[in-house]
Short mmCIF file of C-alpha atoms in Angstrom, two decimals:
data_model
loop_
_atom_site.label_atom_id
_atom_site.label_comp_id
_atom_site.label_asym_id
_atom_site.label_seq_id
_atom_site.Cartn_x
_atom_site.Cartn_y
_atom_site.Cartn_z
CA MET X 1397 -4.33 17.06 -1.03
CA LEU X 1398 -7.10 15.52 1.12
CA GLN X 1399 -6.60 12.27 -0.75
CA ASP X 1400 -3.02 12.36 0.46
CA VAL X 1401 -4.12 13.16 3.87
CA GLU X 1402 -6.70 10.38 4.11
CA LYS X 1403 -3.99 7.82 2.69
CA HIS X 1404 -1.55 9.20 5.48
CA LEU X 1405 -4.21 8.97 8.26
CA THR X 1406 -5.04 5.17 7.25
CA ARG X 1407 -1.40 4.38 7.66
CA PHE X 1408 -1.00 6.10 10.93
CA PHE X 1409 -3.96 4.71 12.73
CA ALA X 1410 -3.11 1.35 11.30
CA GLU X 1411 0.06 1.14 13.45
CA ILE X 1412 -2.01 1.72 16.42
CA PRO X 1413 -3.16 -1.60 18.02
CA ASP X 1414 -6.99 -2.26 18.97
CA LEU X 1415 -8.00 0.87 17.41
CA GLY X 1416 -11.04 0.82 15.37
CA VAL X 1417 -11.03 3.71 12.73
CA THR X 1418 -13.79 5.35 10.50
CA THR X 1419 -12.74 8.24 8.17
CA ARG X 1420 -15.17 10.40 6.23
CA ARG X 1421 -13.99 13.43 4.01
CA GLU X 1422 -15.67 16.87 4.15
CA PRO X 1423 -18.27 16.25 6.81
CA SER X 1424 -20.94 18.90 7.76
CA SER X 1425 -19.89 21.78 10.10
CA ARG X 1426 -19.77 20.97 13.85
CA HIS X 1427 -19.89 23.46 16.69
CA GLY X 1428 -18.98 26.42 14.20
CA PHE X 1429 -16.02 24.51 13.17
CA ARG X 1430 -15.94 22.88 9.40
CA PRO X 1431 -13.53 20.02 9.42
CA ASP X 1432 -12.00 18.56 6.08
CA ILE X 1433 -11.99 15.15 7.51
CA GLU X 1434 -13.40 13.55 10.32
CA VAL X 1435 -11.95 10.42 11.97
CA ARG X 1436 -14.11 8.51 14.46
CA LEU X 1437 -11.87 6.12 16.69
CA ARG X 1438 -12.84 3.56 19.14
CA ARG X 1439 -11.16 1.20 21.42
CA GLY X 1440 -13.39 -0.90 23.54
CA ASP X 1441 -16.18 1.30 24.90
CA ARG X 1442 -14.13 4.59 24.52
CA ARG X 1443 -14.93 6.90 21.44
CA ALA X 1444 -13.33 9.93 20.07
CA VAL X 1445 -14.12 12.17 17.20
CA LEU X 1446 -11.18 13.87 15.43
CA LEU X 1447 -12.13 16.98 13.46
CA ILE X 1448 -9.14 17.55 11.11
CA GLU X 1449 -8.63 21.01 9.37
CA VAL X 1450 -5.98 20.56 6.65
CA LYS X 1451 -3.56 23.38 5.82
CA PRO X 1452 -1.09 23.70 2.92
CA SER X 1453 1.22 25.52 5.50
CA ALA X 1454 1.80 25.44 9.23
CA GLU X 1455 3.72 28.59 9.40
CA LEU X 1456 3.57 29.98 12.85
CA ARG X 1457 1.30 33.10 11.68
CA ILE X 1458 -1.19 30.56 10.21
CA VAL X 1459 -1.01 28.32 13.44
CA HIS X 1460 -1.54 31.31 15.52
CA ASP X 1461 -4.46 32.46 13.51
CA TRP X 1462 -6.04 28.99 13.69
CA VAL X 1463 -5.90 28.61 17.44
CA ASP X 1464 -7.06 32.07 18.14
CA ARG X 1465 -10.12 31.20 15.83
CA LEU X 1466 -10.60 28.05 17.70
CA ALA X 1467 -10.76 29.99 20.81
CA GLN X 1468 -13.65 32.14 19.57
CA LEU X 1469 -15.65 29.07 18.68
CA PRO X 1470 -18.14 27.42 21.11
CA GLU X 1471 -16.42 24.84 23.26
CA ALA X 1472 -16.75 21.33 21.49
CA PRO X 1473 -18.46 18.69 23.22
CA ASP X 1474 -16.55 15.74 25.06
CA ALA X 1475 -14.61 13.46 23.01
CA HIS X 1476 -14.61 15.85 20.17
CA TYR X 1477 -10.95 17.20 19.14
CA PRO X 1478 -9.91 20.05 16.60
CA ILE X 1479 -6.73 18.72 14.92
CA LEU X 1480 -4.43 20.41 12.58
CA CYS X 1481 -2.89 18.66 9.89
CA ALA X 1482 -0.25 19.97 7.45
CA PRO X 1483 2.64 18.75 5.51
CA TYR X 1484 5.17 19.82 8.19
CA ILE X 1485 4.60 21.46 11.60
CA SER X 1486 7.93 22.72 12.91
CA VAL X 1487 8.75 22.39 16.63
CA LYS X 1488 7.77 26.06 17.42
CA ALA X 1489 4.46 25.57 15.83
CA ALA X 1490 4.10 22.31 17.73
CA GLU X 1491 4.82 24.03 20.92
CA VAL X 1492 2.11 26.72 20.04
CA LEU X 1493 -0.54 23.96 19.48
CA LYS X 1494 0.44 21.90 22.61
CA SER X 1495 0.23 25.00 24.68
CA HIS X 1496 -3.31 25.35 23.65
CA ARG X 1497 -4.12 21.55 24.07
CA VAL X 1498 -4.68 21.19 20.42
CA GLY X 1499 -3.64 18.17 18.62
CA TYR X 1500 -1.68 17.76 15.29
CA ILE X 1501 -0.53 15.20 12.79
CA ASP X 1502 1.83 16.30 9.80
CA LEU X 1503 2.65 14.45 6.69
CA SER X 1504 6.16 14.13 7.56
CA GLY X 1505 5.67 11.81 10.54
CA ASN X 1506 5.15 14.21 13.56
CA CYS X 1507 2.08 14.21 15.62
CA TRP X 1508 0.71 14.92 19.15
CA LEU X 1509 -2.68 13.35 20.16
CA ASP X 1510 -4.05 13.65 23.86
CA LEU X 1511 -7.37 11.77 23.75
CA GLY X 1512 -7.48 10.56 27.00
CA PHE X 1513 -7.69 6.85 26.44
CA LEU X 1514 -4.98 7.44 23.68
CA PHE X 1515 -1.87 9.62 23.82
CA VAL X 1516 0.41 9.61 20.60
CA GLU X 1517 3.83 11.89 20.34
CA ARG X 1518 6.15 11.54 17.47
CA SER X 1519 8.79 14.39 16.86
CA GLY X 1520 11.96 15.14 15.19
CA GLN X 1521 11.06 13.84 11.77
CA PRO X 1522 12.63 16.35 9.17
CA ASN X 1523 10.43 18.19 6.69
CA ARG X 1524 9.68 15.88 3.62
CA PHE X 1525 8.14 18.74 1.67
CA LYS X 1526 11.07 21.19 1.89
CA VAL X 1527 11.52 23.04 -1.43
CA PRO X 1528 14.74 22.95 -2.79
CA LYS X 1529 16.79 26.29 -2.83
CA GLU X 1530 16.45 26.96 -6.55
CA GLN X 1531 12.81 26.41 -6.38
CA ARG X 1532 12.06 28.13 -3.03
CA ASN X 1533 11.22 31.57 -4.17
CA LEU X 1534 8.15 31.28 -5.99
CA PHE X 1535 7.52 34.90 -6.07
CA ALA X 1536 11.00 36.11 -7.77
CA ALA X 1537 10.16 38.28 -10.66
CA ARG X 1538 10.08 35.59 -13.50
CA ALA X 1539 8.61 33.02 -11.50
CA SER X 1540 5.92 35.33 -10.01
CA ARG X 1541 4.78 35.51 -13.80
CA ILE X 1542 3.44 31.89 -13.50
CA VAL X 1543 1.78 32.55 -9.97
CA ARG X 1544 0.19 35.49 -11.10
CA THR X 1545 -1.30 33.85 -14.26
CA MET X 1546 -2.76 31.08 -12.12
CA LEU X 1547 -3.90 33.31 -9.59
CA GLU X 1548 -5.64 35.43 -12.33
CA HIS X 1549 -7.34 32.16 -13.68
CA PRO X 1550 -7.95 30.08 -10.29
CA GLY X 1551 -10.17 27.27 -11.74
CA LYS X 1552 -8.21 26.86 -15.07
CA ASP X 1553 -6.65 23.74 -15.85
CA TRP X 1554 -3.25 24.12 -17.51
CA THR X 1555 -0.79 22.15 -19.34
CA LEU X 1556 3.05 23.08 -18.96
CA GLN X 1557 3.09 24.50 -22.48
CA GLU X 1558 -0.12 26.74 -22.19
CA LEU X 1559 1.08 28.02 -18.75
CA ALA X 1560 4.50 28.93 -20.16
CA GLN X 1561 2.89 30.62 -23.25
CA THR X 1562 0.50 32.65 -21.47
CA SER X 1563 3.06 33.58 -18.66
CA GLY X 1564 5.65 34.47 -21.35
CA VAL X 1565 8.32 32.26 -19.74
CA SER X 1566 10.26 28.97 -20.50
CA VAL X 1567 8.68 25.39 -20.29
CA GLY X 1568 11.49 24.48 -17.98
CA LEU X 1569 11.00 27.50 -15.42
CA VAL X 1570 7.26 26.35 -15.44
CA HIS X 1571 8.08 22.88 -14.82
CA ARG X 1572 10.40 23.81 -11.59
CA VAL X 1573 7.35 26.44 -10.27
CA ALA X 1574 4.94 23.87 -10.87
CA LYS X 1575 7.01 21.05 -8.96
CA ALA X 1576 7.37 23.65 -6.06
CA LEU X 1577 3.66 24.42 -6.14
CA GLU X 1578 2.63 20.69 -5.90
CA GLU X 1579 5.26 20.02 -3.12
CA ARG X 1580 3.72 22.88 -1.01
CA LEU X 1581 0.43 21.69 -1.82
CA PHE X 1582 -0.88 24.86 -3.59
CA ALA X 1583 -1.50 22.94 -6.74
CA GLU X 1584 -2.14 19.45 -8.10
CA ARG X 1585 -1.30 17.74 -11.39
CA ARG X 1586 -3.95 15.40 -13.00
CA TRP X 1587 -4.10 13.49 -16.24
CA GLY X 1588 -1.15 15.82 -17.66
CA ARG X 1589 -2.93 19.00 -16.28
CA PHE X 1590 -2.25 21.40 -13.72
CA THR X 1591 -4.36 23.41 -11.49
CA LEU X 1592 -4.62 25.39 -8.31
CA GLN X 1593 -5.94 23.53 -5.49
CA ASP X 1594 -5.47 26.41 -2.69
CA PRO X 1595 -5.36 29.67 -4.46
CA GLY X 1596 -6.10 31.57 -1.07
CA GLY X 1597 -3.16 29.91 0.47
CA LEU X 1598 -0.76 30.86 -2.46
CA LEU X 1599 -1.97 34.41 -2.46
CA ASP X 1600 -1.46 34.59 1.40
CA ALA X 1601 2.07 33.23 0.93
CA TRP X 1602 2.74 35.84 -1.81
CA ARG X 1603 1.41 38.74 0.38
CA SER X 1604 3.53 37.51 3.19
CA PHE X 1605 6.45 37.72 0.95
CA TYR X 1606 5.56 40.87 -0.77
CA VAL X 1607 5.04 43.01 2.40
CA GLU X 1608 8.46 42.48 3.26
CA GLN X 1609 9.86 43.76 0.00
CA ARG X 1610 10.77 47.37 -0.08
CA ILE X 1611 8.94 49.10 -3.18
CA ARG X 1612 10.88 52.43 -3.80
CA TRP X 1613 8.03 55.29 -3.73
CA ARG X 1614 9.14 58.77 -4.75
CA ARG X 1615 6.85 61.23 -2.71
CA TYR X 1616 5.52 64.54 -3.99
CA TYR X 1617 2.96 67.07 -2.97
CA TRP X 1618 0.88 68.15 -5.65
CA ALA X 1619 -1.12 71.41 -4.91
CA MET X 1620 -3.13 71.61 -8.16
CA VAL X 1621 -4.86 68.44 -7.91
CA GLN X 1622 -8.66 69.09 -7.52
CA ASP X 1623 -9.79 65.65 -6.73
CA VAL X 1624 -8.40 62.16 -7.09
CA ARG X 1625 -10.13 61.07 -10.15
CA THR X 1626 -9.50 64.34 -12.14
CA GLY X 1627 -5.80 64.18 -10.94
CA MET X 1628 -5.55 60.53 -12.24
CA HIS X 1629 -6.93 61.73 -15.68
CA GLU X 1630 -4.41 64.60 -15.81
CA ILE X 1631 -1.29 62.37 -14.85
CA ALA X 1632 -2.56 59.81 -17.63
CA SER X 1633 -2.74 62.70 -20.14
CA TYR X 1634 0.73 63.77 -19.50
CA ALA X 1635 2.07 60.35 -19.52
CA ARG X 1636 0.51 59.51 -22.99
CA GLU X 1637 1.93 62.85 -24.26
CA LEU X 1638 5.24 62.16 -23.04
CA GLU X 1639 5.15 58.48 -24.05
CA VAL X 1640 5.71 57.36 -20.35
CA ARG X 1641 4.27 53.86 -19.59
CA TYR X 1642 2.03 54.15 -16.55
CA VAL X 1643 -0.29 52.22 -14.37
CA PHE X 1644 -2.06 53.12 -11.30
CA THR X 1645 -2.42 51.04 -8.04
CA GLY X 1646 -3.11 51.56 -4.23
CA PRO X 1647 -6.26 53.10 -3.03
CA ALA X 1648 -6.83 55.62 -5.99
CA ALA X 1649 -6.86 52.60 -8.50
CA ALA X 1650 -9.00 50.59 -6.01
CA SER X 1651 -11.50 53.16 -5.68
CA LEU X 1652 -12.38 52.78 -9.49
CA LEU X 1653 -13.18 49.14 -8.39
CA VAL X 1654 -14.67 49.34 -4.97
CA PRO X 1655 -16.74 52.64 -4.31
CA HIS X 1656 -16.52 54.55 -0.97
CA LEU X 1657 -12.77 53.66 -0.29
CA MET X 1658 -11.01 56.64 1.43
CA VAL X 1659 -8.08 58.02 -0.73
CA SER X 1660 -5.49 60.29 0.63
CA ALA X 1661 -2.84 59.60 -2.16
CA ILE X 1662 -2.32 58.61 -5.78
CA HIS X 1663 0.25 55.73 -6.30
CA CYS X 1664 1.48 55.25 -9.97
CA TYR X 1665 3.99 53.11 -11.40
CA VAL X 1666 6.04 54.41 -14.43
CA ASP X 1667 8.57 53.09 -16.61
CA ALA X 1668 10.44 56.66 -16.44
CA LEU X 1669 10.13 59.51 -14.06
CA LYS X 1670 10.71 62.23 -16.63
CA PRO X 1671 11.30 65.72 -15.16
CA VAL X 1672 9.26 67.30 -17.55
CA LEU X 1673 6.35 65.25 -16.23
CA LEU X 1674 6.83 66.43 -12.71
CA ASP X 1675 7.12 70.03 -14.30
CA SER X 1676 3.93 69.64 -15.98
CA LEU X 1677 2.08 68.53 -12.85
CA LYS X 1678 3.88 71.27 -10.54
CA ALA X 1679 4.76 68.31 -8.12
CA ASP X 1680 7.12 69.17 -5.26
CA PRO X 1681 9.26 66.26 -3.77
CA VAL X 1682 8.68 65.85 -0.05
CA PRO X 1683 10.42 63.62 2.60
CA SER X 1684 7.34 61.88 3.86
CA GLY X 1685 3.48 61.97 3.31
CA GLY X 1686 2.66 63.58 0.08
CA ASN X 1687 -0.26 63.09 -1.95
CA LEU X 1688 1.36 61.68 -5.21
CA TRP X 1689 3.54 58.72 -5.06
CA PHE X 1690 5.36 57.45 -8.12
CA SER X 1691 7.57 54.13 -8.38
CA VAL X 1692 9.90 53.76 -11.38
CA ILE X 1693 9.36 50.09 -12.59
CA GLN X 1694 10.87 48.38 -15.82
CA ARG X 1695 9.93 44.86 -15.02
CA GLU X 1696 7.06 43.67 -17.01
CA ASP X 1697 5.60 41.77 -14.37
CA ILE X 1698 4.12 44.71 -12.74
CA PHE X 1699 2.24 45.63 -15.92
CA LEU X 1700 1.02 42.19 -16.66
CA GLY X 1701 -2.70 42.10 -16.54
CA SER X 1702 -3.28 45.68 -16.21
CA HIS X 1703 -6.30 47.04 -17.94
CA GLN X 1704 -8.33 50.43 -18.52
CA ILE X 1705 -11.11 51.71 -16.24
CA GLU X 1706 -12.65 55.24 -17.33
CA ASP X 1707 -9.54 55.52 -19.89
CA LEU X 1708 -7.14 54.93 -16.93
CA TYR X 1709 -4.63 52.04 -16.76
CA VAL X 1710 -4.74 50.12 -13.39
CA VAL X 1711 -2.99 47.14 -12.42
CA SER X 1712 -4.50 43.68 -12.07
CA ASP X 1713 -6.63 42.77 -9.09
CA ILE X 1714 -4.11 40.43 -7.89
CA GLN X 1715 -1.23 43.29 -7.96
CA MET X 1716 -3.62 45.93 -6.54
CA TYR X 1717 -4.21 43.37 -3.56
CA LEU X 1718 -0.57 42.97 -2.97
CA ASP X 1719 0.25 46.64 -3.25
CA LEU X 1720 -2.56 47.58 -0.95
CA SER X 1721 -1.45 44.89 1.78
CA ALA X 1722 1.99 46.47 1.56
CA LEU X 1723 0.82 49.91 2.40
CA GLY X 1724 -0.57 48.82 5.66
CA GLY X 1725 -3.13 50.50 7.64
CA ARG X 1726 -6.21 51.64 5.58
CA GLY X 1727 -4.40 50.21 2.68
CA GLU X 1728 -4.65 46.75 4.41
CA GLU X 1729 -8.53 47.27 4.94
CA ALA X 1730 -8.87 48.03 1.32
CA ALA X 1731 -7.09 44.88 0.24
CA GLN X 1732 -9.52 42.80 2.20
CA THR X 1733 -12.46 44.61 0.54
CA LEU X 1734 -11.03 44.10 -2.80
CA ARG X 1735 -10.08 40.54 -1.94
CA GLU X 1736 -13.69 39.79 -0.67
CA ARG X 1737 -15.72 41.71 -3.52
CA ARG X 1738 -13.33 41.00 -6.47
CA LEU X 1739 -11.08 37.91 -5.87
CA GLN X 1740 -13.25 35.77 -3.81
CA PHE X 1741 -10.64 33.50 -2.47
#
């Protein structure tokens, strides 16, 4: 992506007369800000240094977070300008940036730069990177298998055939998803192989989509549980006996990976919620709260990547992060801890 941005910047500044330009990729950190590209401009005796940070998306949430982070950094010296660059910056995102006097350049042809000796504004250019409708939802059930597989192996190079076989989907679907990932600058293709270039951005996008979905949890109060770990083993024992497929998620599952998490409920996916299972547990349904949450899931993707810890099946780290994020509150805090310690992107 940085190579594409550099090419765009070269063409962009070449159109401005009497302007000297020097570009350097991935310069050192400056004043607490680490740009992806540094552009030095000169016209006569005037100078400016553009500290350009490249984002795969300029959604409003991302733009707000970015300007908030800038506000917490030491003020840049004169003639040094943080600039946001993305494939497309919408009118609303542009308004946010301009209201903070922060410049931007997008790869679709829009820009706003106010450097004192140089002012450039271009607007109204459509999003050249808009994903076609049939490719828009990267996180639909079958498409998300591909995203999940790549996020679980973020540094791996794939052929489309390898990715299709590992994800359990058709090569045609992999091709469409791969194209969408490339267009949104989450991934790139080189020498016939395909790899993620922004796993963190892709996970952020999936989280934003996922938290808006409504996982239907059935809540119960389980008076017999002694402690969370013992309760999980008891549920697993009954599930095996009744041939119910299960997998734990949420804070209870995360506590097996990250010690010292506060756990107030057990969350468990099952492929069938048999009355005999609830009778065996002596669990009573409650309209809210509860310390035992079940969700009946028959989609295979939820179970993909699940593994055993202490003889208990738990969801993959990616799925656990999504579920914790969707729970909100302390779940979000646990999600961030899991991401920092386990996912590390």
